[in-house]
Amino acid sequence: NFSPLRFSSYPSDLPQIAVIGSQSAGKSSLIESISGVTLPRAAGTCTRCPTECRLARAEGRWKCSVALRFTVDENGQALGQARIVAFGDVIYDKAEVEDRLRRAQRAILNPRMRSDHFLTTESDEVSDPEGQLTFSSNCVELRISGPEVADLSFCDLPGLIASVGRSGNSNDIALVENLVKSYIKKPSCVILLTVACETDFENQGAHRLAKEFDPDGKRTVGVLTKPDRIPSGEEHHWISFIKNEKEPLEHNWFSVKQPSSHELKQGITWAEARQSENNFFSSTPPWSEMDAMYQKYLRTTNLIKRLSDILSDLVAKRLPEIHDEIEAALRGVSEMLEQLPPPPSADPRADIMRLVHAFTKAVAAEVAGVPDPDGLHQKLRPAQETFRRAIRGSAPAFRPYERRFASERSFSSPGFLENEDEPAEDEGEEGREIFIDELPGNFPWVVKQAYVTRFTRHWNAPAYALCDAVYRDLAVRVRNLTHDHFGTFGQGLLEQRVRLLVQELVKACLEGAKHKIDWLADLERQAFTLNTHYLADYRDKFLAHYKGARQAGEHGDFIERIRGYVPAGEDEDAISKILSGLVELGVAGVKPEDIPKLLPPDEMEPAIEIMADVRAYFQVAYKRFVDNIPLAIDQELVYGIEREMYSALMAGLHVNGPDGDHLCREYAQESPQAASKREELEKKLERLSGASEELLNLGRS
């Protein structure tokens, strides 16, 4: 019995029985006979909307409840989620069902009116209001239980119509047909096809639809109604259906005889009707003359038993599959609920404070650094290296020879810089070379200071570039953290406000960092260091390098002979003669590499010394600067955001001010879309949970 599953609007192909037939084919009479209640009867078409009946045998008092299920609005647009409305109190008297169902159908056909209007209106006033629909796909649900009720569920669909009167709507023909198709197209729908024996079989359109969706007759049960109205001499034509000779079906054809309208008006009971039906098939040829094997296809009781068996088999087959499908749907709905923002609490101020604390904690963790390739500090290393190389590239490119020798002589980077991962020496300040003859004749301190100012004036731009790179990366990270922590709160007003406050704070910290860069760069304009040991060490190295390079240029062949000198034994060359002559003069211990010291003094030696002084100071200053700038950016920008974040948010959000309560409620106000979506998902979750429980109960029974 799967009606509760349909209440969940679960889209799966659920086992059910759909009763179809042409207009006045006897569907309503058949359903009355199965359910034991009288359906509304009036001139013309009686069934104007689907009526789903759930019958269940139960101990205790007979009872019936009626509900309305709306799946489309008054304009025929799908609601997306079925709306179930209880229609009146539980009925304990069968005589009251007909009137309740007539009122329920009126409520379905008038969706623009309140359904309870049709409950309170006097019975004789329940007429067709203006604007009433002729047919509807919305449904009346009927639940009947009692000790003598069969365990069966089915849906009575409007009868197919072939034409409409002058006052009718021609669209109703297609509307009813499409409504019937929407039920019988599902593979797990058992088609209960009613065919009136008083009308030519070929003229009854319901069979055509059943054939369209069940061409092999695997899930169709045929029912011949009104066998007492078969014209004399044509009985054997219909008997061939019962024998499954014409239009054979896997579940066969049945025949039933229901009370006539006159008998119903006379108040015939259902027990009397069943007895009358039994008497007809037992005493009326050719029905009474059929073999015993075909007698089981006659009478309503046999039909009910067969339908119950078919539905039970179908349920047993589909039960595990439907259970898996519903469990998957439950997981999907639960995941969608988890993705929604939490509903607003009764204490929005506490919620906001928790969010602010969690956000500032996350910012602190990001600033402190994480062991991840995408961490802040890891991502900044390339920018820091670019900055270091840019400052290193501003080194003065001194050349220890005159400009006229620029094309003739080469100058290599000092070997002692290679261990410091330094770029080539000719990658100097803007690619410009400073030749020894371009220095003034006298070398006061102001000359050295001028060169210091000259190379430090280019340091602001690389430092700004590093600061901007840190700012861009940090701004993106903080913006993402803002969305992660505040994006699902309320309608987004809190996130917008926090984002604005964070942007203002980050920009203020950026300005503070740039101010610190200017301050540090200004300090470097004045040459100063207490690191004299480091400075002197570099000065000696550069002085030796520059002198060696100059000597190689001025006395190239002589220096090369000294470097390549090898004692020749008895045959003395010039270098050997110099060394032996010095020994004769009493100057012992002189080595070949000491011979260049005997050369006359270089008039450019003061210039070489200033080159060494300035270049050595650059090493000291540049290493100091490339350390101080990243530290200053960290202190003012990166850690500045961490230090000031909490106070900036608390001051800017005003949650502790005089209007704090009002502001907190405003921040926490949920969007109508989110509230509606949550309500929809919660209802769907509740219905699916009920369906799952119902399936488990079915499995236990």
XYZ file of C-alpha atoms in Angstrom:
701
model
C 0.000 0.000 0.000
C 1.931 2.997 -1.327
C -0.288 6.031 -0.869
C 1.926 7.502 1.921
C 4.823 7.468 -0.509
C 2.870 9.557 -2.963
C 2.153 12.030 -0.172
C 5.905 12.668 -0.070
C 5.851 13.848 -3.695
C 8.523 11.264 -4.249
C 9.134 11.109 -8.019
C 9.893 7.410 -8.197
C 7.774 4.981 -10.210
C 5.590 3.703 -7.339
C 3.261 0.697 -7.647
C -0.368 1.722 -7.947
C -3.590 0.811 -9.753
C -5.082 3.389 -12.120
C -8.740 2.901 -13.084
C -9.352 4.187 -16.597
C -12.213 4.009 -19.043
C -14.390 6.041 -21.310
C -17.095 8.308 -19.942
C -19.906 6.280 -18.324
C -17.950 3.028 -18.666
C -18.919 2.052 -15.127
C -15.706 3.074 -13.395
C -17.412 4.811 -10.497
C -19.735 1.869 -9.915
C -16.759 -0.491 -9.898
C -14.908 1.694 -7.391
C -18.018 1.934 -5.215
C -18.223 -1.823 -5.206
C -14.548 -2.206 -4.258
C -14.488 0.545 -1.630
C -17.952 0.071 -0.201
C -18.808 3.786 -0.329
C -21.064 5.739 -2.667
C -19.422 8.262 -4.982
C -21.052 11.515 -6.132
C -23.375 11.075 -9.090
C -24.731 13.783 -11.333
C -25.656 14.316 -14.917
C -22.722 14.243 -17.333
C -19.190 13.502 -16.250
C -18.969 12.528 -12.593
C -15.256 12.147 -11.985
C -13.600 15.514 -12.707
C -10.268 14.976 -10.938
C -8.181 11.984 -9.812
C -9.442 10.274 -6.673
C -6.844 8.141 -4.926
C -8.351 5.523 -2.625
C -6.371 3.709 0.018
C -8.210 0.787 1.555
C -6.809 -1.002 4.587
C -8.263 -3.793 6.703
C -8.060 -2.805 10.364
C -9.630 -3.765 13.637
C -12.038 -1.379 15.244
C -14.524 1.092 13.885
C -14.914 1.805 10.184
C -13.606 5.275 9.317
C -12.771 7.453 6.351
C -10.653 10.604 5.987
C -10.554 12.950 3.004
C -7.683 15.226 1.927
C -6.870 17.459 -1.038
C -3.508 17.243 -2.777
C -2.521 20.234 -4.920
C 0.355 19.737 -7.371
C -0.498 22.671 -9.695
C -1.736 26.181 -8.974
C -4.872 27.855 -10.295
C -3.061 28.584 -13.578
C -1.951 24.996 -14.070
C 1.683 25.745 -13.183
C 3.495 23.034 -11.226
C 4.038 23.910 -7.561
C 7.278 21.949 -7.330
C 6.162 20.518 -3.976
C 2.746 18.975 -3.364
C 0.491 20.768 -0.860
C -1.690 18.474 1.252
C -4.838 19.930 2.892
C -7.011 17.885 5.248
C -10.651 18.261 4.166
C -12.937 17.995 7.168
C -12.993 15.697 10.164
C -12.793 11.924 10.080
C -16.012 10.293 8.841
C -17.475 7.332 10.725
C -20.750 7.037 8.772
C -20.550 5.708 5.200
C -23.600 7.734 4.252
C -21.618 10.960 4.707
C -18.842 10.051 2.268
C -20.730 10.919 -0.922
C -21.463 14.477 0.171
C -17.904 14.992 1.449
C -16.423 13.778 -1.826
C -18.712 16.033 -3.855
C -17.575 19.008 -1.785
C -13.923 17.939 -2.046
C -14.166 17.775 -5.831
C -15.686 21.278 -5.883
C -12.760 22.515 -3.774
C -10.275 20.950 -6.211
C -12.035 22.548 -9.182
C -11.968 25.981 -7.520
C -8.342 26.499 -6.406
C -8.789 30.267 -6.130
C -11.269 29.793 -3.273
C -10.594 28.615 0.265
C -11.200 24.894 0.481
C -13.002 25.171 3.834
C -15.656 27.316 2.099
C -16.988 24.152 0.507
C -17.107 22.407 3.887
C -19.262 25.040 5.539
C -21.609 25.808 2.623
C -25.007 24.137 2.869
C -25.300 20.989 0.799
C -27.856 22.384 -1.628
C -25.679 25.469 -2.128
C -22.684 23.487 -3.381
C -23.083 24.469 -7.003
C -20.621 25.428 -9.701
C -19.082 28.839 -8.822
C -18.094 31.215 -11.576
C -14.652 30.397 -12.960
C -14.773 26.764 -11.853
C -12.481 24.399 -13.758
C -14.048 21.585 -15.736
C -11.206 19.170 -14.913
C -8.098 19.267 -12.729
C -4.952 17.198 -12.210
C -5.079 18.016 -8.483
C -6.280 15.060 -6.466
C -8.796 14.010 -3.818
C -7.305 11.470 -1.412
C -9.519 8.978 0.347
C -8.376 6.742 3.214
C -10.745 4.036 4.367
C -10.088 1.451 7.057
C -12.230 -1.079 8.845
C -12.629 -4.773 9.633
C -14.342 -5.645 6.321
C -12.255 -3.437 4.040
C -9.952 -4.965 1.411
C -6.220 -4.151 1.450
C -5.996 -2.294 -1.820
C -5.066 1.097 -3.230
C -6.085 2.559 -6.556
C -6.724 5.808 -8.359
C -9.962 6.653 -10.135
C -9.235 8.880 -13.128
C -11.705 11.023 -15.078
C -13.372 9.138 -17.886
C -12.148 9.789 -21.409
C -14.478 11.996 -23.406
C -14.889 12.034 -27.164
C -16.755 15.326 -27.530
C -18.049 18.297 -25.570
C -21.303 20.191 -25.772
C -21.791 23.751 -26.902
C -21.047 25.085 -23.448
C -18.072 22.786 -22.994
C -14.378 23.417 -23.501
C -12.797 21.527 -26.391
C -9.463 21.586 -24.532
C -10.961 19.248 -21.933
C -10.629 16.283 -24.305
C -6.834 16.606 -24.463
C -6.602 17.606 -20.791
C -8.309 14.424 -19.588
C -6.316 12.240 -21.979
C -2.998 13.765 -20.872
C -4.015 13.330 -17.238
C -4.679 9.639 -17.806
C -1.384 9.276 -19.687
C 0.569 10.832 -16.808
C -0.508 7.906 -14.612
C -0.463 4.908 -16.931
C 2.880 5.711 -18.594
C 4.756 4.663 -15.436
C 6.063 1.061 -15.660
C 4.875 0.198 -12.137
C 1.295 1.344 -12.740
C -1.287 -1.449 -13.061
C -3.893 -0.321 -15.602
C -7.423 -1.325 -14.614
C -9.174 -0.922 -17.959
C -12.986 -0.691 -17.708
C -14.960 -1.455 -20.856
C -18.749 -1.190 -20.976
C -20.379 -4.136 -22.747
C -23.234 -1.912 -23.987
C -20.849 -0.017 -26.319
C -18.768 -1.255 -29.238
C -15.314 -2.226 -28.009
C -13.585 -0.436 -30.883
C -15.207 2.879 -29.934
C -13.802 2.964 -26.408
C -10.640 5.105 -26.380
C -9.319 3.844 -23.047
C -8.199 0.601 -24.660
C -6.226 2.578 -27.248
C -4.309 4.396 -24.487
C -3.672 1.182 -22.552
C -2.360 -0.404 -25.756
C -0.095 2.609 -26.373
C 1.678 2.348 -23.012
C 1.334 -1.406 -22.451
C 1.406 -2.918 -25.941
C 2.089 -6.456 -24.687
C -0.618 -6.402 -22.005
C 1.868 -7.138 -19.215
C 0.366 -4.762 -16.648
C -3.226 -4.273 -17.818
C -6.243 -5.911 -16.177
C -9.385 -5.708 -18.291
C -12.834 -5.369 -16.687
C -16.064 -5.800 -18.637
C -18.863 -3.835 -16.966
C -22.624 -3.832 -17.512
C -22.796 -7.426 -18.829
C -26.572 -7.360 -18.244
C -26.907 -4.778 -21.047
C -25.323 -6.857 -23.815
C -27.690 -6.991 -26.797
C -29.201 -10.421 -27.286
C -27.081 -12.674 -29.439
C -23.801 -10.765 -28.864
C -22.802 -12.455 -25.595
C -20.244 -14.778 -27.208
C -18.345 -11.752 -28.552
C -17.660 -10.642 -24.978
C -17.155 -14.176 -23.674
C -14.094 -14.403 -25.953
C -12.466 -11.636 -23.866
C -12.951 -13.637 -20.644
C -11.332 -16.614 -22.377
C -8.459 -14.266 -23.300
C -8.974 -15.015 -26.984
C -9.524 -11.398 -27.993
C -7.053 -8.725 -26.950
C -5.237 -11.177 -24.610
C -3.788 -9.804 -21.397
C -1.261 -11.393 -19.041
C -3.624 -10.866 -16.091
C -6.731 -11.681 -18.150
C -10.099 -9.989 -18.520
C -12.731 -9.978 -15.759
C -16.419 -9.192 -15.763
C -18.432 -7.600 -12.952
C -22.059 -6.551 -12.538
C -22.802 -3.538 -10.371
C -26.152 -2.271 -9.054
C -28.170 -0.133 -11.421
C -29.035 3.487 -10.622
C -32.551 2.377 -9.717
C -31.223 -0.227 -7.258
C -28.927 2.351 -5.675
C -31.830 4.760 -5.217
C -33.784 1.940 -3.579
C -30.988 1.673 -0.992
C -29.510 -1.682 -1.914
C -26.713 -2.680 0.434
C -23.294 -3.760 -0.797
C -23.820 -7.253 0.576
C -27.080 -7.448 -1.363
C -25.327 -6.120 -4.452
C -22.661 -8.832 -4.225
C -25.385 -11.474 -3.830
C -27.248 -10.070 -6.834
C -24.036 -10.162 -8.877
C -23.433 -13.774 -7.872
C -26.977 -14.744 -8.827
C -26.571 -13.107 -12.247
C -23.369 -14.964 -13.153
C -24.696 -18.247 -11.686
C -27.999 -18.215 -13.515
C -27.559 -16.187 -16.693
C -26.247 -17.962 -19.778
C -23.682 -17.958 -21.271
C -21.903 -16.747 -18.098
C -23.331 -19.543 -15.978
C -22.299 -22.111 -18.589
C -18.605 -21.187 -18.635
C -16.082 -23.750 -17.433
C -14.854 -23.565 -13.854
C -11.456 -22.303 -15.051
C -13.164 -19.145 -16.335
C -15.527 -18.655 -13.406
C -12.631 -17.154 -11.424
C -12.662 -14.212 -13.825
C -16.281 -13.350 -12.955
C -17.566 -11.337 -9.966
C -16.120 -8.363 -8.095
C -14.707 -10.446 -5.232
C -12.488 -12.400 -7.664
C -11.344 -9.162 -9.285
C -10.432 -7.649 -5.906
C -8.443 -10.727 -4.949
C -6.597 -10.735 -8.259
C -5.800 -7.027 -8.030
C -4.514 -7.472 -4.488
C -2.233 -10.313 -5.599
C -0.902 -8.315 -8.576
C -0.199 -5.270 -6.441
C 1.449 -7.379 -3.729
C 3.761 -9.013 -6.269
C 4.635 -5.640 -7.741
C 5.331 -4.212 -4.299
C 7.572 -7.160 -3.426
C 9.546 -6.578 -6.605
C 9.876 -2.824 -6.258
C 10.231 -2.604 -2.468
C 14.058 -2.953 -2.258
C 14.558 -0.657 -5.243
C 12.269 2.034 -3.862
C 13.934 1.791 -0.466
C 17.351 2.455 -2.038
C 15.930 5.328 -4.088
C 14.309 6.928 -1.052
C 17.465 6.559 1.031
C 19.437 8.249 -1.757
C 16.825 11.016 -1.891
C 17.054 11.426 1.895
C 20.816 11.861 1.669
C 20.420 14.382 -1.130
C 17.869 16.445 0.822
C 20.025 16.316 3.955
C 23.044 17.547 2.005
C 21.022 20.423 0.545
C 19.848 21.368 4.037
C 23.435 21.380 5.276
C 24.399 23.744 2.468
C 21.767 26.265 3.555
C 22.722 28.906 6.112
C 21.624 28.031 9.649
C 18.305 29.553 10.695
C 18.522 32.707 12.810
C 18.701 32.035 16.538
C 17.050 33.832 19.397
C 20.363 35.539 20.277
C 21.801 37.047 17.069
C 24.332 39.136 19.031
C 25.955 35.978 20.402
C 25.969 34.455 16.916
C 27.687 37.514 15.478
C 30.257 37.584 18.283
C 31.055 33.910 17.645
C 31.474 34.604 13.949
C 33.753 37.587 14.599
C 35.945 35.593 17.004
C 36.164 32.659 14.601
C 36.996 35.009 11.723
C 39.761 36.857 13.585
C 41.177 33.512 14.693
C 41.222 32.308 11.088
C 42.964 35.532 9.995
C 45.585 35.040 12.713
C 46.183 31.461 11.565
C 46.576 32.613 7.969
C 49.032 35.328 8.987
C 51.043 33.001 11.221
C 51.541 30.673 8.278
C 50.458 27.176 7.430
C 52.538 24.239 6.119
C 50.914 24.384 2.726
C 52.284 25.294 -0.731
C 49.418 27.762 -1.071
C 50.103 29.384 2.305
C 50.576 33.155 2.512
C 54.283 33.118 3.269
C 54.992 30.425 0.679
C 53.195 32.414 -2.010
C 55.128 35.588 -1.156
C 58.588 34.076 -1.570
C 58.806 34.683 -5.345
C 57.850 38.335 -4.828
C 60.424 38.660 -2.051
C 63.124 37.150 -4.284
C 62.175 39.532 -7.096
C 62.532 42.412 -4.643
C 65.936 41.182 -3.444
C 67.231 40.869 -6.987
C 65.916 44.286 -7.919
C 67.784 45.914 -5.001
C 70.880 43.845 -5.751
C 70.647 44.970 -9.360
C 71.076 48.583 -8.285
C 74.723 47.954 -7.297
C 77.174 50.493 -8.817
C 78.902 48.915 -11.809
C 82.439 50.194 -11.254
C 85.081 49.480 -13.927
C 88.766 49.827 -12.910
C 89.823 51.159 -16.296
C 89.242 54.217 -18.504
C 86.242 54.429 -20.821
C 88.508 54.368 -23.878
C 89.306 50.776 -22.987
C 85.645 49.738 -22.653
C 85.664 47.757 -25.865
C 89.063 46.210 -25.261
C 88.897 45.050 -21.670
C 86.444 42.824 -19.850
C 85.445 42.726 -16.219
C 84.133 39.639 -14.446
C 82.139 39.333 -11.262
C 84.227 38.745 -8.134
C 84.497 35.073 -7.278
C 83.718 35.704 -3.613
C 80.193 36.898 -4.563
C 79.306 33.642 -6.259
C 78.881 31.922 -2.901
C 76.292 34.580 -1.977
C 74.066 33.798 -4.977
C 74.770 37.232 -6.433
C 73.982 38.197 -10.019
C 76.787 39.052 -12.421
C 78.673 42.226 -11.611
C 77.776 43.823 -14.935
C 74.079 43.753 -13.975
C 74.663 47.079 -12.264
C 72.623 50.172 -11.783
C 70.366 50.483 -14.829
C 73.079 48.742 -16.886
C 75.289 51.831 -16.657
C 79.003 51.425 -16.067
C 81.134 53.827 -14.012
C 84.697 54.059 -15.326
C 87.669 55.037 -13.206
C 88.433 58.187 -15.193
C 84.893 59.493 -14.542
C 85.596 59.958 -10.853
C 86.787 63.445 -9.815
C 90.463 64.106 -9.175
C 90.074 64.435 -5.428
C 87.854 62.126 -3.387
C 86.251 63.765 -0.358
C 83.527 61.996 1.665
C 80.839 63.809 -0.284
C 81.791 61.776 -3.360
C 81.134 58.513 -1.541
C 77.880 59.898 -0.192
C 76.803 60.921 -3.674
C 77.238 57.356 -4.916
C 75.305 56.006 -1.943
C 72.458 58.412 -2.720
C 72.687 57.446 -6.354
C 72.037 53.736 -5.878
C 69.581 54.030 -2.944
C 67.252 56.366 -4.827
C 66.043 53.358 -6.822
C 65.059 51.301 -3.778
C 61.574 52.693 -3.145
C 59.999 51.255 -6.311
C 60.958 47.579 -5.737
C 59.906 47.918 -2.114
C 56.506 49.334 -3.183
C 56.148 46.489 -5.684
C 56.740 43.916 -2.941
C 54.303 45.692 -0.642
C 51.629 45.768 -3.366
C 52.139 42.059 -4.069
C 51.659 41.258 -0.382
C 48.595 43.507 -0.293
C 46.950 41.841 -3.297
C 47.496 38.322 -2.005
C 46.446 39.214 1.507
C 43.334 41.081 0.327
C 42.141 38.033 -1.621
C 42.733 35.715 1.318
C 40.935 37.956 3.790
C 38.055 38.446 1.348
C 37.695 34.673 0.971
C 37.796 34.220 4.733
C 35.127 36.889 5.060
C 32.840 35.014 2.699
C 33.567 31.662 4.342
C 32.629 32.943 7.797
C 29.864 35.457 7.083
C 28.538 34.466 3.647
C 25.728 32.252 4.944
C 24.603 34.562 7.744
C 21.310 36.338 7.210
C 20.700 37.971 3.849
C 24.343 38.928 3.376
C 24.149 42.329 5.043
C 26.678 41.311 7.714
C 29.096 39.984 5.097
C 28.841 43.225 3.118
C 29.507 45.314 6.212
C 32.448 43.162 7.336
C 33.923 43.191 3.840
C 33.809 46.995 3.775
C 35.423 47.252 7.208
C 38.116 44.746 6.253
C 38.878 46.613 3.035
C 39.290 49.864 4.941
C 41.569 48.176 7.475
C 43.743 46.496 4.835
C 44.121 49.775 2.934
C 45.045 51.621 6.132
C 47.661 48.966 6.930
C 48.961 49.239 3.354
C 49.451 52.982 3.764
C 51.213 52.369 7.068
C 53.549 49.862 5.433
C 54.396 52.256 2.593
C 55.068 55.015 5.079
C 57.484 52.687 6.855
C 59.143 51.858 3.498
C 59.703 55.567 2.836
C 61.166 55.966 6.315
C 63.588 53.057 5.858
C 64.590 54.207 2.372
C 65.297 57.701 3.717
C 67.530 56.177 6.385
C 69.559 54.443 3.701
C 70.216 57.729 1.907
C 72.793 58.536 4.615
C 75.731 56.148 4.615
C 76.175 54.636 8.063
C 76.980 51.299 9.634
C 78.422 49.958 12.862
C 79.114 46.680 11.087
C 82.700 47.811 10.405
C 84.148 44.322 10.391
C 81.793 43.229 7.654
C 82.423 46.467 5.757
C 86.220 46.164 6.035
C 86.169 42.559 4.903
C 84.229 43.436 1.775
C 86.410 46.524 1.156
C 89.581 44.428 1.143
C 88.040 41.894 -1.200
C 86.756 44.456 -3.665
C 90.017 46.483 -3.486
C 92.065 43.396 -4.374
C 89.631 42.498 -7.121
C 89.630 45.956 -8.675
C 93.439 46.277 -8.451
C 93.959 42.870 -9.960
C 91.622 43.697 -12.805
C 93.387 47.032 -13.415
C 96.838 45.509 -13.374
C 95.650 42.855 -15.790
C 94.565 45.624 -18.091
C 97.613 47.858 -17.749
C 100.297 45.111 -17.651
C 98.433 42.204 -19.103
C 101.337 40.232 -20.613
C 103.549 40.809 -17.578
C 100.863 39.626 -15.163
C 100.075 36.596 -17.295
C 103.761 35.567 -17.338
C 103.867 35.840 -13.566
C 100.668 33.755 -13.186
C 102.021 31.138 -15.559
C 105.542 31.056 -14.118
C 107.100 27.643 -13.558
C 110.754 27.299 -12.379
C 112.724 26.288 -15.478
C 115.760 24.686 -13.795
C 119.126 25.716 -15.279
C 117.658 27.839 -18.069
C 116.553 31.004 -16.267
C 113.946 33.283 -17.794
C 113.344 36.952 -16.876
C 111.213 36.201 -13.810
C 113.794 33.793 -12.427
C 116.502 36.369 -12.974
C 114.462 38.989 -11.038
C 113.937 36.658 -8.119
C 117.633 35.599 -8.007
C 118.756 39.222 -8.299
C 116.660 40.196 -5.310
C 118.202 37.383 -3.328
C 121.685 38.668 -4.202
C 120.626 42.089 -2.923
C 119.629 40.500 0.339
C 115.857 40.526 -0.300
C 114.836 36.971 0.279
C 111.384 35.311 0.419
C 109.984 37.194 -2.535
C 107.466 35.154 -4.546
C 106.543 35.619 -8.206
C 103.138 37.091 -7.269
C 104.968 39.784 -5.234
C 106.785 41.138 -8.309
C 103.841 43.396 -9.457
C 104.384 45.357 -6.221
C 107.603 46.630 -7.765
C 105.595 48.407 -10.471
C 105.324 52.195 -10.165
C 102.316 53.513 -8.139
C 98.967 53.762 -10.005
C 97.772 57.329 -10.159
C 94.203 56.028 -10.072
C 94.653 54.136 -6.819
C 92.577 56.683 -4.833
C 89.733 56.130 -7.286
C 90.060 52.375 -6.911
C 89.851 52.785 -3.150
C 86.641 54.800 -3.373
C 85.233 52.176 -5.705
C 86.007 49.513 -3.127
C 84.612 51.662 -0.286
C 81.322 52.375 -2.086
C 80.900 48.839 -3.414
C 81.618 47.353 0.014
C 79.124 49.707 1.638
C 76.509 48.714 -0.944
C 76.832 45.108 0.187
C 76.235 46.131 3.780
C 73.361 48.479 2.987
C 71.595 46.257 0.460
C 71.600 43.203 2.728
C 70.273 45.322 5.551
C 67.542 46.826 3.347
C 66.340 43.537 1.832
C 65.872 42.227 5.374
C 64.244 45.316 6.847
C 61.655 45.911 4.114
C 59.945 42.463 4.311
C 60.031 42.730 8.099
C 58.434 46.177 7.959
C 55.740 44.951 5.535
C 55.015 41.996 7.805
C 54.868 44.211 10.871
C 52.756 47.013 9.400
C 50.601 45.219 6.811
C 50.402 41.496 7.535
C 50.519 41.485 11.317
C 48.909 44.915 11.410
C 45.722 43.384 10.000
C 45.820 40.669 12.651
C 46.387 43.177 15.468
C 43.637 45.586 14.442
C 41.017 43.232 12.962
C 38.940 42.540 16.056
C 38.822 46.129 17.281
C 38.047 47.393 13.748
C 35.121 44.987 13.390
C 33.681 45.663 16.817
C 33.924 49.406 16.297
C 32.477 49.272 12.781
C 29.646 46.798 13.374
C 28.319 48.741 16.417
C 26.895 45.535 17.902
C 27.657 46.728 21.426
C 26.307 50.229 20.873
C 22.937 51.641 21.882
C 21.336 50.284 18.696
C 23.185 46.955 18.938
C 20.098 44.792 19.404
C 18.362 46.318 16.409
C 21.469 46.039 14.245
C 22.055 42.414 15.248
C 18.487 41.480 14.320
C 18.924 43.288 11.017
C 22.218 41.529 10.305
C 20.671 38.149 11.173
C 17.482 38.585 9.169
C 17.147 35.587 6.866
C 16.374 35.957 3.184
C 12.861 34.849 2.181
C 14.408 32.564 -0.440
C 16.527 30.712 2.127
C 13.627 30.433 4.588
C 11.311 29.124 1.881
C 13.929 26.659 0.646
C 14.577 25.380 4.174
C 10.873 24.926 4.840
C 10.453 23.079 1.557
C 13.427 20.787 2.215
C 12.398 20.101 5.818
C 8.917 19.106 4.711
C 10.359 16.935 1.980
C 12.749 15.358 4.478
C 9.857 14.661 6.834
C 7.787 13.064 4.085
C 10.687 10.989 2.784
C 11.458 9.844 6.327
C 7.825 8.819 6.705
C 7.973 7.004 3.390
C 11.137 5.195 4.483
C 9.487 4.150 7.741
C 6.412 3.011 5.852
C 8.589 0.870 3.604
C 10.267 -0.704 6.610
C 6.856 -1.492 8.078
C 5.785 -3.043 4.787
C 8.967 -5.111 4.777
C 8.211 -6.405 8.274
C 4.622 -7.322 7.456
